[in-house]
């Protein structure tokens, strides 16, 4: 039997810390963290074309609602948002369901998993006008890295979510990161 990779071990430890902090935080919305998907659901989803990397992530954490402007979808919600992968007339973005899989939203802009390279792509700086962006930025080399390095890292999440100084104490995700010992 092989051991878990360092990234998956770190993901499991991070999610465990977040779940523990959430259980002890009645002031934080309980739907912040999703559950997990089972092997049967994962196999069926993979047969339907859901990327394995996303399914591996969902086996540990089936979505996270980090705040009003940042969300990483669980499997069911991701399946409902694949219309974002469809080409849009006049857009310069390389939209294609064969090439992309929508895994979340940041500032009303979809975040995609590149099916070929595995990177997480998006144009969050463009917000709801994301289709007018000239290109996607690589937000992370993969879904696990996107969660660990951009969402479960206090300063990186704060920058991505654009939480200003006056609102830090009111942001539930930042509270949860602090309580889980992930504030830096």
PDB file of C-alpha atoms in Angstrom:
ATOM      1  CA  UNK A   1       0.000   0.000   0.000  1.00  0.00           C
ATOM      2  CA  UNK A   2       1.286   3.455  -0.842  1.00  0.00           C
ATOM      3  CA  UNK A   3       1.295   6.310   1.578  1.00  0.00           C
ATOM      4  CA  UNK A   4      -0.542   9.553   0.976  1.00  0.00           C
ATOM      5  CA  UNK A   5       1.312  12.286  -0.885  1.00  0.00           C
ATOM      6  CA  UNK A   6       2.562  15.260   1.153  1.00  0.00           C
ATOM      7  CA  UNK A   7      -0.104  17.478  -0.490  1.00  0.00           C
ATOM      8  CA  UNK A   8      -2.935  15.088   0.364  1.00  0.00           C
ATOM      9  CA  UNK A   9      -1.581  14.631   3.907  1.00  0.00           C
ATOM     10  CA  UNK A  10      -1.443  18.412   4.285  1.00  0.00           C
ATOM     11  CA  UNK A  11      -4.957  18.707   2.853  1.00  0.00           C
ATOM     12  CA  UNK A  12      -6.319  16.135   5.294  1.00  0.00           C
ATOM     13  CA  UNK A  13      -4.581  17.815   8.257  1.00  0.00           C
ATOM     14  CA  UNK A  14      -5.809  21.270   7.179  1.00  0.00           C
ATOM     15  CA  UNK A  15      -9.395  20.102   6.673  1.00  0.00           C
ATOM     16  CA  UNK A  16      -9.328  18.270  10.023  1.00  0.00           C
ATOM     17  CA  UNK A  17      -8.132  21.463  11.750  1.00  0.00           C
ATOM     18  CA  UNK A  18     -10.858  23.496  10.021  1.00  0.00           C
ATOM     19  CA  UNK A  19     -13.570  20.960  10.923  1.00  0.00           C
ATOM     20  CA  UNK A  20     -12.445  20.938  14.569  1.00  0.00           C
ATOM     21  CA  UNK A  21     -12.435  24.748  14.685  1.00  0.00           C
ATOM     22  CA  UNK A  22     -15.855  24.866  13.013  1.00  0.00           C
ATOM     23  CA  UNK A  23     -17.321  22.418  15.537  1.00  0.00           C
ATOM     24  CA  UNK A  24     -16.137  24.753  18.309  1.00  0.00           C
ATOM     25  CA  UNK A  25     -17.405  27.912  16.578  1.00  0.00           C
ATOM     26  CA  UNK A  26     -21.161  28.310  16.890  1.00  0.00           C
ATOM     27  CA  UNK A  27     -20.808  31.880  15.580  1.00  0.00           C
ATOM     28  CA  UNK A  28     -19.531  30.645  12.172  1.00  0.00           C
ATOM     29  CA  UNK A  29     -22.005  29.346   9.612  1.00  0.00           C
ATOM     30  CA  UNK A  30     -22.072  25.549   9.756  1.00  0.00           C
ATOM     31  CA  UNK A  31     -22.361  25.118   5.978  1.00  0.00           C
ATOM     32  CA  UNK A  32     -18.901  26.669   5.530  1.00  0.00           C
ATOM     33  CA  UNK A  33     -17.314  23.243   4.975  1.00  0.00           C
ATOM     34  CA  UNK A  34     -18.790  20.448   2.889  1.00  0.00           C
ATOM     35  CA  UNK A  35     -18.564  16.774   3.780  1.00  0.00           C
ATOM     36  CA  UNK A  36     -16.896  14.159   1.614  1.00  0.00           C
ATOM     37  CA  UNK A  37     -17.990  12.076  -1.344  1.00  0.00           C
ATOM     38  CA  UNK A  38     -17.988   8.286  -1.256  1.00  0.00           C
ATOM     39  CA  UNK A  39     -16.243   5.987  -3.715  1.00  0.00           C
ATOM     40  CA  UNK A  40     -19.469   5.060  -5.506  1.00  0.00           C
ATOM     41  CA  UNK A  41     -20.307   8.717  -6.170  1.00  0.00           C
ATOM     42  CA  UNK A  42     -16.725   9.399  -7.249  1.00  0.00           C
ATOM     43  CA  UNK A  43     -16.713   6.459  -9.680  1.00  0.00           C
ATOM     44  CA  UNK A  44     -20.046   7.510 -11.199  1.00  0.00           C
ATOM     45  CA  UNK A  45     -18.869  11.124 -11.539  1.00  0.00           C
ATOM     46  CA  UNK A  46     -15.582  10.054 -13.124  1.00  0.00           C
ATOM     47  CA  UNK A  47     -17.519   7.943 -15.643  1.00  0.00           C
ATOM     48  CA  UNK A  48     -19.499  11.120 -16.433  1.00  0.00           C
ATOM     49  CA  UNK A  49     -16.283  13.023 -17.179  1.00  0.00           C
ATOM     50  CA  UNK A  50     -15.560  14.805 -13.903  1.00  0.00           C
ATOM     51  CA  UNK A  51     -11.763  15.251 -13.589  1.00  0.00           C
ATOM     52  CA  UNK A  52     -10.103  12.819 -11.196  1.00  0.00           C
ATOM     53  CA  UNK A  53      -8.128  15.582  -9.435  1.00  0.00           C
ATOM     54  CA  UNK A  54     -11.356  17.339  -8.474  1.00  0.00           C
ATOM     55  CA  UNK A  55     -12.877  14.056  -7.280  1.00  0.00           C
ATOM     56  CA  UNK A  56      -9.778  13.315  -5.179  1.00  0.00           C
ATOM     57  CA  UNK A  57     -10.206  16.712  -3.545  1.00  0.00           C
ATOM     58  CA  UNK A  58     -13.933  16.060  -2.923  1.00  0.00           C
ATOM     59  CA  UNK A  59     -13.069  12.770  -1.209  1.00  0.00           C
ATOM     60  CA  UNK A  60     -11.440  14.945   1.490  1.00  0.00           C
ATOM     61  CA  UNK A  61     -13.575  18.100   1.259  1.00  0.00           C
ATOM     62  CA  UNK A  62     -16.707  18.326  -0.851  1.00  0.00           C
ATOM     63  CA  UNK A  63     -16.689  22.090  -1.194  1.00  0.00           C
ATOM     64  CA  UNK A  64     -16.018  25.159   0.926  1.00  0.00           C
ATOM     65  CA  UNK A  65     -17.987  28.375   1.163  1.00  0.00           C
ATOM     66  CA  UNK A  66     -15.242  30.716   2.274  1.00  0.00           C
ATOM     67  CA  UNK A  67     -17.242  33.896   2.236  1.00  0.00           C
ATOM     68  CA  UNK A  68     -19.625  35.923   0.152  1.00  0.00           C
ATOM     69  CA  UNK A  69     -17.107  36.303  -2.670  1.00  0.00           C
ATOM     70  CA  UNK A  70     -15.139  33.020  -2.610  1.00  0.00           C
ATOM     71  CA  UNK A  71     -16.480  29.523  -3.036  1.00  0.00           C
ATOM     72  CA  UNK A  72     -14.936  26.183  -3.977  1.00  0.00           C
ATOM     73  CA  UNK A  73     -17.743  23.942  -5.172  1.00  0.00           C
ATOM     74  CA  UNK A  74     -18.595  20.484  -3.965  1.00  0.00           C
ATOM     75  CA  UNK A  75     -19.327  17.840  -6.595  1.00  0.00           C
ATOM     76  CA  UNK A  76     -23.070  18.415  -6.840  1.00  0.00           C
ATOM     77  CA  UNK A  77     -22.749  22.181  -7.091  1.00  0.00           C
ATOM     78  CA  UNK A  78     -19.876  21.909  -9.586  1.00  0.00           C
ATOM     79  CA  UNK A  79     -22.032  19.750 -11.851  1.00  0.00           C
ATOM     80  CA  UNK A  80     -24.691  22.497 -11.826  1.00  0.00           C
ATOM     81  CA  UNK A  81     -22.164  25.165 -12.889  1.00  0.00           C
ATOM     82  CA  UNK A  82     -20.583  23.585 -15.961  1.00  0.00           C
ATOM     83  CA  UNK A  83     -22.469  25.986 -18.230  1.00  0.00           C
ATOM     84  CA  UNK A  84     -19.668  28.465 -17.446  1.00  0.00           C
ATOM     85  CA  UNK A  85     -17.363  26.312 -19.597  1.00  0.00           C
ATOM     86  CA  UNK A  86     -19.429  26.921 -22.734  1.00  0.00           C
ATOM     87  CA  UNK A  87     -17.966  29.312 -25.314  1.00  0.00           C
ATOM     88  CA  UNK A  88     -19.300  32.888 -25.192  1.00  0.00           C
ATOM     89  CA  UNK A  89     -19.609  34.858 -28.440  1.00  0.00           C
ATOM     90  CA  UNK A  90     -17.103  37.691 -28.524  1.00  0.00           C
ATOM     91  CA  UNK A  91     -15.036  36.432 -25.574  1.00  0.00           C
ATOM     92  CA  UNK A  92     -11.289  35.956 -26.034  1.00  0.00           C
ATOM     93  CA  UNK A  93     -11.219  33.295 -23.309  1.00  0.00           C
ATOM     94  CA  UNK A  94     -10.614  29.693 -24.415  1.00  0.00           C
ATOM     95  CA  UNK A  95     -13.898  28.368 -23.017  1.00  0.00           C
ATOM     96  CA  UNK A  96     -14.632  24.711 -23.748  1.00  0.00           C
ATOM     97  CA  UNK A  97     -16.246  21.932 -21.678  1.00  0.00           C
ATOM     98  CA  UNK A  98     -13.658  19.535 -23.140  1.00  0.00           C
ATOM     99  CA  UNK A  99     -10.801  21.680 -21.798  1.00  0.00           C
ATOM    100  CA  UNK A 100     -12.218  23.185 -18.582  1.00  0.00           C
ATOM    101  CA  UNK A 101     -14.202  22.109 -15.532  1.00  0.00           C
ATOM    102  CA  UNK A 102     -15.769  24.817 -13.326  1.00  0.00           C
ATOM    103  CA  UNK A 103     -14.784  24.258  -9.673  1.00  0.00           C
ATOM    104  CA  UNK A 104     -15.738  27.516  -7.947  1.00  0.00           C
ATOM    105  CA  UNK A 105     -16.396  31.235  -7.997  1.00  0.00           C
ATOM    106  CA  UNK A 106     -14.333  34.239  -6.907  1.00  0.00           C
ATOM    107  CA  UNK A 107     -15.920  37.702  -7.087  1.00  0.00           C
ATOM    108  CA  UNK A 108     -18.708  36.392  -9.340  1.00  0.00           C
ATOM    109  CA  UNK A 109     -16.144  34.999 -11.797  1.00  0.00           C
ATOM    110  CA  UNK A 110     -15.914  31.237 -12.336  1.00  0.00           C
ATOM    111  CA  UNK A 111     -12.761  29.345 -11.433  1.00  0.00           C
ATOM    112  CA  UNK A 112     -11.812  26.447 -13.697  1.00  0.00           C
ATOM    113  CA  UNK A 113      -9.732  23.298 -13.533  1.00  0.00           C
ATOM    114  CA  UNK A 114      -7.725  22.910 -16.742  1.00  0.00           C
ATOM    115  CA  UNK A 115      -8.466  19.316 -17.745  1.00  0.00           C
ATOM    116  CA  UNK A 116      -5.144  18.902 -19.587  1.00  0.00           C
ATOM    117  CA  UNK A 117      -2.645  20.612 -17.304  1.00  0.00           C
ATOM    118  CA  UNK A 118      -4.469  20.392 -13.969  1.00  0.00           C
ATOM    119  CA  UNK A 119      -4.007  24.069 -13.122  1.00  0.00           C
ATOM    120  CA  UNK A 120      -6.716  26.230 -11.595  1.00  0.00           C
ATOM    121  CA  UNK A 121      -7.516  29.125 -13.907  1.00  0.00           C
ATOM    122  CA  UNK A 122      -9.685  32.211 -13.641  1.00  0.00           C
ATOM    123  CA  UNK A 123     -10.048  35.943 -14.025  1.00  0.00           C
ATOM    124  CA  UNK A 124     -11.251  36.929 -10.540  1.00  0.00           C
ATOM    125  CA  UNK A 125      -9.988  40.501 -10.974  1.00  0.00           C
ATOM    126  CA  UNK A 126     -12.637  40.940 -13.689  1.00  0.00           C
ATOM    127  CA  UNK A 127     -15.506  39.959 -11.379  1.00  0.00           C
ATOM    128  CA  UNK A 128     -18.894  39.647 -13.063  1.00  0.00           C
ATOM    129  CA  UNK A 129     -17.351  40.946 -16.319  1.00  0.00           C
ATOM    130  CA  UNK A 130     -15.027  37.933 -16.468  1.00  0.00           C
ATOM    131  CA  UNK A 131     -16.043  37.033 -20.051  1.00  0.00           C
ATOM    132  CA  UNK A 132     -14.466  40.322 -21.159  1.00  0.00           C
ATOM    133  CA  UNK A 133     -11.058  39.354 -19.760  1.00  0.00           C
ATOM    134  CA  UNK A 134      -8.310  38.818 -22.314  1.00  0.00           C
ATOM    135  CA  UNK A 135      -6.926  35.702 -20.654  1.00  0.00           C
ATOM    136  CA  UNK A 136      -7.148  33.454 -17.642  1.00  0.00           C
ATOM    137  CA  UNK A 137      -4.585  33.705 -14.860  1.00  0.00           C
ATOM    138  CA  UNK A 138      -3.229  30.524 -13.305  1.00  0.00           C
ATOM    139  CA  UNK A 139      -4.397  30.763  -9.707  1.00  0.00           C
ATOM    140  CA  UNK A 140      -2.706  27.539  -8.574  1.00  0.00           C
ATOM    141  CA  UNK A 141      -1.121  24.411 -10.076  1.00  0.00           C
ATOM    142  CA  UNK A 142      -4.096  22.275  -8.944  1.00  0.00           C
ATOM    143  CA  UNK A 143      -7.290  22.159  -6.881  1.00  0.00           C
ATOM    144  CA  UNK A 144      -5.544  20.998  -3.703  1.00  0.00           C
ATOM    145  CA  UNK A 145      -2.913  23.729  -4.059  1.00  0.00           C
ATOM    146  CA  UNK A 146      -5.642  26.314  -4.740  1.00  0.00           C
ATOM    147  CA  UNK A 147      -7.381  25.378  -1.510  1.00  0.00           C
ATOM    148  CA  UNK A 148      -4.240  25.063   0.623  1.00  0.00           C
ATOM    149  CA  UNK A 149      -2.260  28.017  -0.727  1.00  0.00           C
ATOM    150  CA  UNK A 150      -4.998  30.495  -1.670  1.00  0.00           C
ATOM    151  CA  UNK A 151      -8.011  29.677   0.520  1.00  0.00           C
ATOM    152  CA  UNK A 152      -6.618  28.036   3.663  1.00  0.00           C
ATOM    153  CA  UNK A 153      -3.769  30.531   3.993  1.00  0.00           C
ATOM    154  CA  UNK A 154      -4.818  33.629   5.922  1.00  0.00           C
ATOM    155  CA  UNK A 155      -2.987  36.365   3.992  1.00  0.00           C
ATOM    156  CA  UNK A 156      -3.509  34.777   0.557  1.00  0.00           C
ATOM    157  CA  UNK A 157      -7.237  34.357   1.190  1.00  0.00           C
ATOM    158  CA  UNK A 158      -7.498  37.907   2.495  1.00  0.00           C
ATOM    159  CA  UNK A 159      -5.898  39.216  -0.726  1.00  0.00           C
ATOM    160  CA  UNK A 160      -7.997  36.977  -2.990  1.00  0.00           C
ATOM    161  CA  UNK A 161     -11.249  37.849  -1.204  1.00  0.00           C
ATOM    162  CA  UNK A 162     -10.197  41.508  -0.983  1.00  0.00           C
ATOM    163  CA  UNK A 163     -11.061  41.731   2.726  1.00  0.00           C
ATOM    164  CA  UNK A 164     -10.056  45.197   3.895  1.00  0.00           C
ATOM    165  CA  UNK A 165      -8.775  46.036   7.367  1.00  0.00           C
ATOM    166  CA  UNK A 166     -12.145  47.203   8.675  1.00  0.00           C
ATOM    167  CA  UNK A 167     -13.839  43.900   7.790  1.00  0.00           C
ATOM    168  CA  UNK A 168     -11.205  41.380   8.920  1.00  0.00           C
ATOM    169  CA  UNK A 169     -12.859  40.759  12.292  1.00  0.00           C
ATOM    170  CA  UNK A 170     -16.241  40.124  10.631  1.00  0.00           C
ATOM    171  CA  UNK A 171     -15.097  37.652   7.969  1.00  0.00           C
ATOM    172  CA  UNK A 172     -16.163  34.154   9.108  1.00  0.00           C
ATOM    173  CA  UNK A 173     -13.579  32.361   6.973  1.00  0.00           C
ATOM    174  CA  UNK A 174     -10.752  34.430   8.471  1.00  0.00           C
ATOM    175  CA  UNK A 175     -12.156  33.670  11.954  1.00  0.00           C
ATOM    176  CA  UNK A 176     -12.163  29.974  11.135  1.00  0.00           C
ATOM    177  CA  UNK A 177      -8.596  30.079   9.779  1.00  0.00           C
ATOM    178  CA  UNK A 178      -7.408  31.818  12.975  1.00  0.00           C
ATOM    179  CA  UNK A 179      -9.214  29.345  15.210  1.00  0.00           C
ATOM    180  CA  UNK A 180      -7.787  26.421  13.234  1.00  0.00           C
ATOM    181  CA  UNK A 181      -4.264  27.783  13.742  1.00  0.00           C
ATOM    182  CA  UNK A 182      -3.890  28.671  10.053  1.00  0.00           C
ATOM    183  CA  UNK A 183      -3.467  32.421  10.447  1.00  0.00           C
ATOM    184  CA  UNK A 184       0.225  32.402   9.904  1.00  0.00           C
TER     185      UNK A 184
END
